Amino acid sequence: MGAAPAPRDVTSYGMGLAAPLALFFLVFFVAPLLQLLWLSLHNDTAGLHWGLGQYLHFLTDPFSLGVLGSTLLLGAEVTAVCLVLGFPIAWLYQRVGPKLQTVIILIVLLPLLTSVVVRTFAWIVILGRQGIINATLQSLGIIDTPLKLLYTQFGVVIALAQVQMPLMTLPLITALGRIDPNLDDASCSLGAGSWRTFFRIVLPLSLPGVIAGCTLTYAAAITAFITQSLIGGGQMLFMPMYLYQQASTLQNWPFAAAISIIFLLAVLAVVSVFTTLGRLSRGYGGA
Amino acid sequence: MAEAQGGRSLVVDAVTHRYPSGALAVENINLDVKGGEIIALLGPSGCGKTTLLRIIAGFIAQTQGRIIIGDDIVDSLPPNKRAVGIVFQNYALFPHLSISENVAYGLAARGIDKATRQREAQRLLELVQLPGMAERLPRQLSGGQQQRVALARALAIKPSVLLLDEPFAALDKNLRLDMQIEVKRLQRVSGITTLIVTHDQEEALSMADRVAVLSHGKLEQFGSPSDVYDRPQTLFVNTFVGSTNRMPGVVVSADRTAAKVRLDAGAEIIARPAGGALSEGGRVTVCIRPEHLQFVGDETGFAGVVGMSLPLGATVVHEVTTADGSGVKVSQARIGETRALENGAAVRLAPLAPSLANAFPATL
Ligand SMILES: Nc1ncnc2c1ncn2[C@@H]1O[C@H](COP(=O)(O)OP(=O)(O)OP(=O)(O)O)[C@@H](O)[C@H]1O
Ligand SMILES: [Mg+2]
């Protein structure tokens, strides 16, 4: 490996080559963000009075804080479900033959190949009062009255977990694939059982993938407007819908802007917790 | 588990392995290794060395045959119950654990308390001459140092058998010699039965008490280094171990201990029937090592013409073209003023002794 010719040092390329992308970011990302910030610093919808009123309003309003809290919680739950279900899939992927690997990859990628709207309606069909789950359980005589699955936190978490699963599984597959298979054998020959090998060797070494997967899943889950709204229904309100209502229905642009900024900061905080955790666990694996 | 288990015997009993893909990797291998012996598994790439090692360690379940360590048939034991230590070619150190954690890993798996573990790791790191590196990570060590850690880690569990897969292949020449001496020293100290896989014949001959030569999954010969070098049982062993001249010929007369062979190069010589009985009139290949050929003044040997002469320090190697047009190499010790041989000089060559010319039935 060391014999391969060293690739040219990235720092030796002219910075000008990054200019098109930088310009794109500047125009379509930084500029709107600044505009959003500017908008959120107005106390009235007409944009005449400057101040932190919108932020104060959000941070003192139990309803708004509740929406933020339940959104962040939703993200955590979806991420946990994806991690618990995705890890075994990724682990299995590294231990089966090439044919089964293709099958697994196909299954993992399938959610990405269908439209979000179609997938979400499929979940409505599955979770509804007369849906597949309730019909099956009733015909088996396990339950008498249909379970309420749709329009519940449980339903939203399950549907989102299915939709976001590739974002967790793909980084995990990559991370597990980077682990030298001899390490498994070495651990085993030193007398460690499968569980010790998993917790002492495989899991710590796959941590970069776990963190990448969690970050992606989390960010995708809390901003999944369509799935959240359709499966959650009217009773459950999460940040993206809340934002949409304020901006589109109520035309309260400064408040909507403040919500965006607060949401953004909250997400950044959670993501930086993930990355800090990753750095604390010593910077190996990726290197 | 605490007391030393060094010196247990290892028996590979009629082991055959066919991979699910259909490749027959090892075929009917029998090895009887005494406790405390150091054995080299020698063979070209793809001959099944790693496969055999992994069968002994328990990573592969052989299709046929038994593995016996000490008095126990271990075939039903998983690798973590076999007490077999392995050093992998790429060392396979745990990159996220410190050197002392790496060395103590096997002890932790056995539920030994932390204080004892640390003391033991310290002792082993001193044994492999790496004190003061305990807190580093593997990537902060050089290749040779990582190798020592891998050795210490394998020795920590006091294995009954130590397996090393091409342990020195990644090291440069000087370091390799150091590590070969080091491993031999550690093996002497611990008395652990050791199997070294290698495709380097010098390594096999210099380190091992006995050498097992493999080719295409079959055991060609299992014997002491001098057996393998001086009394090869097959043409493969004779050509793979050391260098040799292969001279075709026809058997004139033969008994069990000696055969008179008429070489195509034009002389009758006495050779040793090395691969079993030879039949009169049959074609044979006679192998004579370059250092076992000598220039003769009389009419006994076969004639040739000197081509190139390469002075290689302690020896001089001459390339001689024989009457049938094939080339042979002759190596001459450089004693004082060695007579320089002119390019194109006519010479006669003969083996030093009949026992040093090995005749094998020719395979066509
Ligand atoms: N997992 C496998 N599946 C199928 N065939 C295999 C597998 N591993 C090895 N083989 C085949 O078995 C034979 C022996 O392989 P093995 O790895 O034991 O050789 P080796 O002597 O260790 O070679 P090297 O010196 O190159 O390491 C080879 O022909 C190889 O192609
Ligand atoms: Mg090998």
XYZ file of C-alpha atoms and ligand atoms in Angstrom:
683
model
C 0.000 0.000 0.000
C 2.815 2.327 0.900
C 4.363 1.716 -2.509
C 1.507 3.455 -4.356
C 2.561 6.830 -5.756
C 1.495 9.554 -3.387
C -1.399 11.608 -4.788
C -0.620 15.252 -5.350
C -1.053 17.244 -2.155
C -4.476 18.909 -2.271
C -3.063 22.132 -0.891
C -0.856 22.534 -3.958
C -3.817 23.069 -6.296
C -4.864 26.637 -6.979
C -7.675 27.787 -4.723
C -9.301 29.264 -7.801
C -10.515 25.808 -8.775
C -12.940 25.935 -5.856
C -14.356 29.255 -7.006
C -17.429 27.974 -8.917
C -18.605 25.939 -5.959
C -17.813 28.761 -3.557
C -19.801 31.171 -5.684
C -22.709 28.759 -5.815
C -22.673 28.459 -2.034
C -22.419 32.171 -1.590
C -25.404 32.941 -3.812
C -27.728 30.094 -2.935
C -26.823 29.294 0.658
C -25.030 32.061 2.513
C -27.063 34.918 1.042
C -30.509 33.439 1.841
C -29.260 32.519 5.291
C -28.186 36.088 5.956
C -31.503 37.341 4.649
C -33.259 34.937 6.998
C -31.216 36.252 9.916
C -31.970 39.835 8.938
C -35.686 39.024 8.697
C -35.779 37.321 12.092
C -34.439 40.435 13.792
C -37.665 42.363 13.223
C -40.350 42.603 15.874
C -43.273 43.161 13.467
C -44.405 41.578 10.210
C -44.084 44.878 8.377
C -40.359 44.861 9.158
C -40.263 48.339 10.702
C -38.957 47.632 14.207
C -35.666 45.946 14.958
C -35.291 43.691 17.997
C -35.054 40.191 19.447
C -38.794 39.974 20.047
C -39.367 36.924 17.813
C -36.690 34.913 19.603
C -38.011 35.995 22.998
C -41.487 34.972 21.940
C -40.334 31.493 20.854
C -38.175 30.854 23.880
C -40.875 31.897 26.374
C -43.747 30.158 24.613
C -44.334 26.642 26.035
C -46.133 25.579 22.855
C -43.219 26.513 20.573
C -40.677 24.933 22.915
C -42.837 21.806 22.986
C -42.764 21.578 19.196
C -38.978 21.990 19.199
C -38.577 19.391 21.934
C -40.797 16.797 20.267
C -38.990 17.326 16.939
C -35.574 16.782 18.484
C -36.928 13.749 20.338
C -38.422 12.382 17.123
C -35.000 12.644 15.491
C -33.392 10.804 18.386
C -35.961 8.016 18.251
C -35.677 7.547 14.487
C -31.868 7.545 14.738
C -31.941 4.947 17.511
C -34.292 2.673 15.543
C -32.167 3.018 12.390
C -28.964 2.261 14.307
C -30.376 -0.804 16.051
C -31.875 -2.205 12.836
C -29.186 -0.974 10.449
C -26.118 -2.292 12.268
C -27.029 -5.978 11.924
C -27.739 -5.446 8.222
C -24.363 -3.799 7.684
C -22.654 -6.488 9.773
C -24.350 -9.218 7.767
C -23.355 -7.529 4.517
C -19.657 -7.949 5.353
C -20.074 -11.651 6.052
C -22.076 -12.997 3.113
C -21.100 -13.889 -0.426
C -21.126 -11.411 -3.307
C -24.573 -12.512 -4.545
C -26.259 -11.895 -1.203
C -24.361 -8.610 -0.927
C -26.056 -7.397 -4.106
C -29.436 -8.400 -2.709
C -28.781 -6.594 0.574
C -27.612 -3.431 -1.180
C -30.716 -3.495 -3.356
C -32.998 -3.835 -0.338
C -31.145 -1.071 1.473
C -31.315 1.283 -1.513
C -34.932 0.491 -2.402
C -36.416 3.292 -0.256
C -34.271 5.786 -2.167
C -35.623 4.567 -5.489
C -39.282 5.336 -4.747
C -40.814 8.748 -4.189
C -41.267 9.936 -0.605
C -44.946 10.563 -1.225
C -45.538 7.038 -2.527
C -43.630 5.505 0.366
C -45.539 7.570 2.880
C -48.916 6.635 1.434
C -47.825 3.021 1.534
C -47.266 3.432 5.247
C -50.740 4.937 5.613
C -52.117 1.805 3.976
C -50.091 -0.375 6.312
C -50.752 1.506 9.554
C -54.372 2.638 9.076
C -57.402 1.480 11.130
C -58.336 -0.946 8.363
C -54.698 -1.269 7.311
C -52.611 -4.379 6.793
C -51.324 -4.611 10.375
C -54.699 -4.184 12.043
C -56.448 -6.501 9.575
C -53.851 -9.219 10.126
C -53.885 -8.941 13.918
C -57.688 -8.979 13.969
C -58.008 -11.973 11.681
C -55.528 -13.823 13.894
C -57.706 -12.940 16.877
C -54.863 -11.215 18.715
C -56.774 -7.934 19.053
C -60.513 -7.078 19.069
C -60.470 -3.389 18.242
C -58.019 -1.871 15.778
C -54.857 -0.363 17.238
C -54.254 3.319 16.699
C -50.998 3.323 14.710
C -51.493 6.103 12.241
C -51.277 9.664 13.579
C -49.100 8.515 16.482
C -45.470 9.117 17.400
C -44.876 5.381 16.929
C -46.208 5.498 13.381
C -44.087 8.505 12.478
C -40.928 6.928 13.918
C -41.466 3.638 12.065
C -42.237 5.297 8.740
C -39.305 7.706 9.037
C -36.947 4.919 10.090
C -37.781 2.978 6.942
C -37.351 6.030 4.759
C -34.023 7.079 6.327
C -32.543 3.598 6.727
C -30.100 3.883 3.775
C -28.536 6.971 5.356
C -27.588 4.838 8.350
C -26.782 1.559 6.628
C -24.499 2.831 3.864
C -21.969 4.603 6.137
C -22.040 1.582 8.455
C -21.315 -0.801 5.580
C -18.386 1.393 4.533
C -17.004 1.622 8.074
C -17.307 -2.106 8.746
C -15.709 -2.862 5.377
C -12.636 -0.878 6.394
C -11.962 -3.082 9.406
C -9.218 -5.637 8.726
C -10.927 -9.061 8.911
C -7.773 -10.401 10.567
C -8.659 -8.349 13.654
C -11.726 -10.546 14.167
C -9.569 -13.647 13.886
C -6.865 -12.177 16.120
C -9.403 -11.380 18.823
C -10.900 -14.835 18.532
C -7.552 -16.631 18.675
C -6.715 -14.666 21.824
C -9.681 -16.300 23.510
C -12.380 -13.656 23.074
C -15.921 -14.777 22.269
C -18.087 -13.165 19.609
C -19.661 -10.629 21.969
C -16.373 -9.438 23.405
C -14.963 -9.175 19.885
C -17.987 -7.160 18.844
C -17.959 -4.712 21.741
C -14.185 -4.344 22.124
C -13.104 -4.420 18.466
C -15.845 -4.153 15.835
C -18.025 -1.522 17.487
C -15.238 0.904 18.477
C -13.633 0.631 15.046
C -16.939 1.246 13.271
C -17.602 4.377 15.311
C -16.775 6.797 12.478
C -19.519 5.121 10.436
C -21.925 5.124 13.363
C -21.421 8.851 13.844
C -21.758 9.643 10.150
C -24.888 7.510 9.932
C -26.447 9.041 13.044
C -25.757 12.588 11.863
C -27.288 11.971 8.444
C -30.303 10.077 9.776
C -30.947 12.642 12.478
C -30.766 15.627 10.152
C -32.977 13.901 7.595
C -35.553 12.693 10.133
C -36.244 16.027 11.810
C -36.645 17.869 8.519
C -38.790 15.226 6.777
C -41.767 17.476 6.162
C -43.950 15.130 4.061
C -43.671 11.975 6.134
C -44.017 13.858 9.399
C -47.153 15.645 8.256
C -48.916 12.771 6.482
C -48.257 10.058 9.070
C -48.393 12.414 12.047
C -51.623 14.020 10.861
C -53.210 17.082 12.434
C -52.571 16.236 16.062
C -48.807 16.084 15.852
C -46.851 19.165 15.019
C -43.136 19.174 14.268
C -40.834 22.061 13.434
C -40.979 21.920 9.609
C -44.801 22.062 9.600
C -44.826 24.695 12.333
C -42.479 26.785 10.237
C -44.597 26.265 7.146
C -47.763 27.347 8.966
C -46.147 30.525 10.272
C -44.683 31.486 6.939
C -47.290 30.355 4.476
C -50.610 30.364 6.321
C -50.101 33.145 8.846
C -47.653 35.176 6.731
C -45.647 35.828 9.909
C -42.290 35.898 8.136
C -40.121 37.302 10.936
C -41.353 34.648 13.394
C -40.902 31.912 10.777
C -37.373 33.181 10.199
C -36.634 33.114 13.919
C -37.987 29.545 14.112
C -35.658 28.567 11.270
C -32.618 30.057 12.971
C -33.440 28.441 16.308
C -34.084 25.098 14.596
C -30.814 25.407 12.723
C -28.871 26.139 15.907
C -30.564 23.276 17.753
C -29.660 20.848 14.976
C -26.097 22.141 14.839
C -25.823 21.619 18.590
C -27.001 18.007 18.328
C -24.706 17.283 15.370
C -21.712 18.757 17.181
C -22.481 16.497 20.135
C -22.252 13.537 17.752
C -18.952 14.675 16.291
C -17.484 15.463 19.702
C -18.405 11.974 20.842
C -16.605 10.681 17.794
C -13.485 12.681 18.526
C -13.475 11.641 22.187
C -13.370 8.009 21.132
C -9.889 8.691 19.666
C -9.488 9.664 16.043
C -8.881 6.294 14.438
C -10.638 4.402 11.667
C -11.021 7.270 9.253
C -7.292 7.956 9.299
C -4.748 -21.399 32.282
C -2.127 -19.639 34.328
C 0.621 -22.246 34.154
C 2.730 -22.578 31.061
C 1.472 -24.961 28.423
C 4.584 -24.732 26.305
C 5.821 -27.860 24.663
C 2.597 -29.611 23.716
C 2.752 -31.798 20.658
C 0.781 -31.143 17.479
C -0.463 -33.794 15.114
C -1.971 -33.034 11.737
C -3.631 -36.302 10.827
C -4.583 -36.896 7.186
C -6.010 -33.407 6.765
C -7.685 -32.538 3.489
C -9.491 -29.314 2.751
C -11.616 -28.349 -0.207
C -12.991 -24.802 -0.286
C -16.703 -24.439 -1.085
C -15.625 -23.000 -4.434
C -14.167 -26.435 -5.230
C -10.462 -25.575 -4.850
C -8.571 -28.436 -3.235
C -6.235 -26.389 -1.037
C -4.572 -29.098 1.062
C -4.596 -32.812 0.416
C -3.915 -35.580 2.903
C -1.331 -33.740 4.997
C 0.315 -35.632 7.853
C 2.595 -33.809 10.296
C 3.778 -35.085 13.626
C 5.285 -32.197 15.573
C 6.977 -32.874 18.893
C 6.449 -30.569 21.849
C 8.772 -27.552 21.744
C 9.778 -28.106 18.139
C 9.995 -25.281 15.648
C 8.643 -26.267 12.250
C 8.671 -24.350 8.982
C 5.913 -24.799 6.414
C 7.682 -24.010 3.175
C 6.156 -23.784 -0.255
C 5.437 -21.501 -3.192
C 2.505 -19.098 -3.250
C -0.876 -20.789 -3.309
C 0.328 -24.198 -2.095
C -2.011 -24.162 0.912
C 0.233 -22.930 3.746
C -2.197 -20.340 5.072
C -5.092 -22.753 4.694
C -3.290 -25.358 6.814
C -2.446 -22.725 9.431
C -6.047 -21.562 9.622
C -7.235 -25.146 9.993
C -4.895 -25.659 12.946
C -6.074 -22.381 14.491
C -9.703 -23.384 14.015
C -10.789 -20.667 11.575
C -11.464 -23.238 8.875
C -13.099 -26.609 9.508
C -11.204 -29.117 7.365
C -13.238 -31.398 5.127
C -11.301 -34.463 6.322
C -8.754 -35.438 8.944
C -7.994 -34.482 12.526
C -5.948 -31.933 14.432
C -4.574 -33.164 17.747
C -2.886 -30.840 20.246
C -1.285 -32.630 23.181
C -3.723 -35.422 23.951
C -6.812 -33.574 22.722
C -8.569 -33.786 19.387
C -9.451 -30.125 18.922
C -11.614 -30.311 15.802
C -14.821 -29.458 17.632
C -13.270 -26.517 19.503
C -13.784 -22.948 18.208
C -10.608 -20.838 17.764
C -11.110 -19.026 21.080
C -10.965 -22.340 22.976
C -7.914 -23.832 21.273
C -5.179 -21.830 23.034
C -3.373 -21.397 19.735
C -1.438 -18.153 19.361
C -1.235 -16.541 15.933
C 0.957 -13.802 14.545
C -0.535 -12.510 11.310
C 1.500 -11.322 8.373
C 0.116 -7.790 8.723
C 0.348 -8.149 12.552
C -3.394 -7.357 12.966
C -2.811 -5.239 16.064
C -5.959 -3.555 17.380
C -5.447 0.011 16.118
C -7.597 1.674 18.781
C -5.961 -0.018 21.775
C -2.635 0.949 23.315
C 0.322 -1.414 23.081
C -0.183 -2.707 26.612
C -3.933 -3.122 26.028
C -3.122 -5.078 22.893
C -0.753 -7.374 24.775
C -3.199 -7.783 27.664
C -6.217 -8.395 25.404
C -6.123 -12.173 25.673
C -5.693 -11.988 29.440
C -8.741 -9.715 29.743
C -10.720 -12.214 27.695
C -9.755 -14.825 30.281
C -11.106 -12.653 33.090
C -7.730 -11.929 34.674
C -7.758 -8.843 36.920
C -6.386 -5.563 35.749
C -3.314 -5.356 38.003
C -2.103 -8.817 36.971
C -2.819 -8.013 33.349
C -0.706 -4.872 33.447
C 2.140 -6.602 35.219
C 2.088 -9.426 32.673
C 1.932 -7.003 29.727
C 4.907 -5.145 31.178
C 6.868 -8.376 31.562
C 6.125 -9.447 27.980
C 7.025 -6.052 26.549
C 10.365 -6.337 28.329
C 10.765 -9.843 26.930
C 10.359 -8.556 23.374
C 12.593 -5.583 24.236
C 9.939 -2.891 23.970
C 9.664 -1.400 27.438
C 8.485 2.191 27.600
C 6.137 1.873 24.629
C 3.184 0.557 26.616
C 1.014 3.634 26.213
C 1.566 4.197 22.492
C -0.876 3.242 19.784
C 0.173 0.621 17.191
C 0.447 3.179 14.389
C 3.086 5.038 16.385
C 5.424 2.030 16.112
C 7.700 0.881 13.304
C 7.009 -2.350 11.446
C 9.558 -4.341 13.434
C 8.240 -2.987 16.714
C 4.659 -3.837 15.738
C 5.839 -7.339 14.986
C 7.308 -7.651 18.470
C 4.019 -6.467 19.962
C 2.123 -9.042 17.901
C 4.492 -11.696 19.247
C 4.069 -10.524 22.832
C 0.296 -10.499 22.407
C 0.278 -14.068 21.101
C 2.667 -15.252 23.852
C 0.570 -13.585 26.578
C -2.080 -16.285 26.482
C 0.628 -18.944 26.987
C -0.473 -20.800 23.879
C 0.165 -24.496 23.487
C 1.049 -23.890 19.840
C 2.324 -20.696 18.221
C 1.543 -20.089 14.543
C 3.312 -17.446 12.479
C 2.068 -16.655 8.967
C 4.862 -15.167 6.858
C 5.957 -13.184 9.898
C 8.959 -11.522 8.304
C 7.736 -10.917 4.774
C 7.051 -7.221 5.325
C 10.389 -6.447 6.967
C 13.520 -5.266 5.210
C 16.495 -7.591 5.078
C 18.451 -6.478 8.154
C 15.398 -6.229 10.356
C 14.269 -9.614 9.114
C 17.474 -11.230 10.352
C 17.096 -9.505 13.734
C 13.520 -10.703 14.074
C 14.382 -14.242 13.008
C 16.978 -14.398 15.753
C 14.515 -12.787 18.180
C 11.755 -15.289 17.428
C 14.146 -18.176 17.755
C 15.339 -16.808 21.118
C 11.775 -16.364 22.400
C 10.864 -19.821 21.196
C 13.835 -21.302 23.074
C 12.929 -19.402 26.237
C 9.247 -20.319 26.171
C 9.606 -23.795 24.683
C 6.379 -23.309 22.759
C 5.724 -25.598 19.820
C 5.977 -23.247 16.849
C 4.904 -23.373 13.222
C 6.295 -20.771 10.836
C 4.790 -20.347 7.398
C 7.219 -19.028 4.836
C 8.064 -19.129 1.188
C 11.627 -18.083 1.923
C 13.765 -21.232 1.937
C 16.706 -19.631 3.728
C 14.383 -18.620 6.536
C 12.958 -22.137 6.743
C 16.376 -23.802 6.736
C 17.934 -21.452 9.271
C 15.106 -21.244 11.792
C 13.374 -24.607 11.856
C 14.204 -27.881 13.551
C 12.272 -29.560 10.760
C 10.911 -28.298 7.475
C 7.672 -29.372 5.790
C 7.781 -28.654 2.063
C 4.388 -28.254 0.394
C 3.465 -28.070 -3.257
C -0.024 -27.857 -4.708
C -1.578 -28.787 -1.379
C 0.520 -31.926 -0.944
C 3.300 -32.601 1.532
C 6.420 -33.250 -0.526
C 8.838 -33.878 2.313
C 8.992 -33.431 6.072
C 12.456 -33.606 7.513
C 15.416 -31.808 9.047
C 16.903 -28.886 7.096
C 19.860 -31.029 6.043
C 17.523 -33.855 4.946
C 15.551 -31.454 2.836
C 18.626 -29.813 1.383
C 20.965 -32.768 0.946
C 18.566 -35.693 0.589
C 15.491 -34.303 -1.182
C 12.825 -36.933 -1.818
C 11.194 -35.282 -4.816
C 12.302 -33.295 -7.797
C 10.152 -30.420 -6.562
C 11.959 -30.261 -3.210
C 15.341 -30.461 -4.909
C 14.570 -27.554 -7.225
C 12.547 -25.422 -4.778
C 15.016 -25.604 -1.898
C 18.356 -24.182 -2.893
C 19.419 -23.885 -6.510
C 20.229 -26.879 -8.660
C 21.208 -27.966 -12.156
C 18.694 -30.284 -13.805
C 20.372 -32.667 -16.215
C 18.312 -35.138 -18.235
C 19.612 -38.670 -18.795
C 18.837 -42.389 -19.186
C 19.291 -45.102 -16.546
C 21.957 -47.611 -17.567
C 21.717 -49.776 -14.479
C 20.189 -49.248 -11.067
C 19.785 -50.801 -7.649
C 18.283 -49.343 -4.466
C 21.278 -47.268 -3.444
C 22.945 -46.255 -6.680
C 22.112 -45.747 -10.320
C 24.413 -45.426 -13.285
C 23.001 -42.693 -15.502
C 24.058 -41.731 -19.014
C 23.601 -37.951 -19.129
C 22.433 -36.327 -22.333
C 25.392 -34.012 -21.769
C 27.625 -36.931 -22.581
C 28.989 -38.783 -19.557
C 28.094 -41.696 -17.343
C 27.836 -40.807 -13.680
C 26.746 -42.551 -10.516
C 23.725 -40.923 -8.890
C 21.496 -41.553 -5.882
C 17.972 -42.783 -6.723
C 16.240 -40.113 -4.617
C 12.593 -40.573 -5.436
C 12.341 -44.355 -5.093
C 13.470 -47.196 -7.357
C 14.490 -46.464 -10.954
C 13.934 -48.778 -13.889
C 16.677 -49.545 -16.376
C 16.332 -47.636 -19.632
C 13.954 -45.097 -18.042
C 14.519 -41.393 -18.472
C 15.573 -39.493 -15.380
C 16.352 -35.986 -14.289
C 19.585 -35.727 -12.326
C 19.878 -32.774 -9.969
C 23.327 -31.541 -8.989
C 23.765 -28.353 -6.993
C 26.251 -25.798 -8.379
C 28.484 -26.212 -5.329
C 28.533 -30.004 -5.818
C 30.086 -29.833 -9.279
C 33.833 -29.682 -9.732
C 36.231 -29.206 -12.592
C 38.168 -32.378 -13.287
C 41.447 -32.765 -15.137
C 40.930 -36.335 -16.394
C 38.389 -37.780 -18.808
C 35.763 -38.789 -16.182
C 33.124 -36.065 -16.275
C 31.191 -34.407 -19.070
C 32.586 -31.743 -21.317
C 31.530 -28.125 -21.533
C 32.542 -24.637 -22.530
C 32.834 -21.845 -19.991
C 30.569 -18.896 -20.650
C 30.309 -16.212 -18.057
C 32.029 -16.183 -14.641
C 30.424 -14.232 -11.834
C 32.584 -13.492 -8.804
C 30.055 -13.373 -5.926
C 32.360 -12.613 -3.034
C 33.066 -15.876 -1.240
C 32.243 -17.950 -4.315
C 32.658 -17.691 -8.048
C 29.834 -18.966 -10.241
C 30.701 -20.170 -13.733
C 28.150 -20.746 -16.443
C 29.089 -23.749 -18.516
C 27.389 -24.872 -21.724
C 27.367 -28.649 -22.115
C 27.515 -30.760 -25.272
C 23.697 -31.052 -25.523
C 23.445 -27.282 -25.487
C 22.000 -26.861 -21.978
C 23.656 -24.638 -19.419
C 24.876 -25.652 -15.977
C 26.104 -23.492 -13.132
C 29.215 -24.376 -11.170
C 29.997 -22.636 -7.940
C 33.595 -22.649 -6.753
C 34.784 -21.561 -3.347
C 37.278 -18.754 -3.645
C 40.327 -20.147 -1.918
C 43.311 -17.889 -2.273
C 44.167 -17.183 -5.895
C 41.416 -18.998 -7.769
C 42.509 -19.801 -11.263
C 40.591 -17.490 -13.566
C 38.673 -19.324 -16.272
C 38.709 -17.775 -19.677
C 35.545 -17.240 -21.576
C 35.293 -20.106 -24.058
C 37.700 -22.418 -22.218
C 36.956 -26.145 -22.632
C 36.490 -27.900 -19.276
C 35.236 -31.177 -17.854
C 32.818 -31.385 -14.929
C 31.842 -34.131 -12.473
C 29.828 -34.316 -9.251
C 31.869 -34.218 -6.048
C 30.376 -37.491 -4.855
C 27.671 -39.911 -6.114
C 25.473 -39.105 -3.097
C 25.363 -35.475 -4.205
C 23.723 -36.227 -7.550
C 20.035 -37.044 -7.137
C 18.220 -38.933 -9.863
C 14.405 -38.608 -10.167
C 12.188 -40.400 -12.675
C 11.490 -37.869 -15.413
C 7.912 -36.675 -15.544
C 6.864 -35.828 -19.064
N -11.388 -18.501 0.769
C -11.002 -19.250 -0.280
N -11.906 -19.752 -1.134
C -11.528 -20.515 -2.170
N -10.255 -20.845 -2.444
C -9.301 -20.371 -1.632
C -9.621 -19.553 -0.497
N -8.467 -19.239 0.121
C -7.491 -19.837 -0.583
N -7.975 -20.519 -1.622
C -7.212 -21.311 -2.600
O -6.550 -22.350 -1.905
C -5.209 -22.490 -2.333
C -4.263 -22.332 -1.167
O -4.349 -21.013 -0.674
P -3.488 -20.509 0.566
O -3.952 -19.146 0.902
O -3.548 -21.527 1.639
O -2.037 -20.458 -0.082
P -0.643 -19.990 0.569
O 0.262 -21.158 0.496
O -0.864 -19.391 1.903
O -0.170 -18.900 -0.472
P 0.640 -17.515 -0.209
O 2.071 -17.884 -0.053
O 0.399 -16.775 -1.487
O 0.040 -16.873 0.979
C -5.014 -21.453 -3.431
O -5.115 -22.109 -4.650
C -6.132 -20.476 -3.247
O -6.557 -19.979 -4.484
Mg -0.607 -17.366 2.695
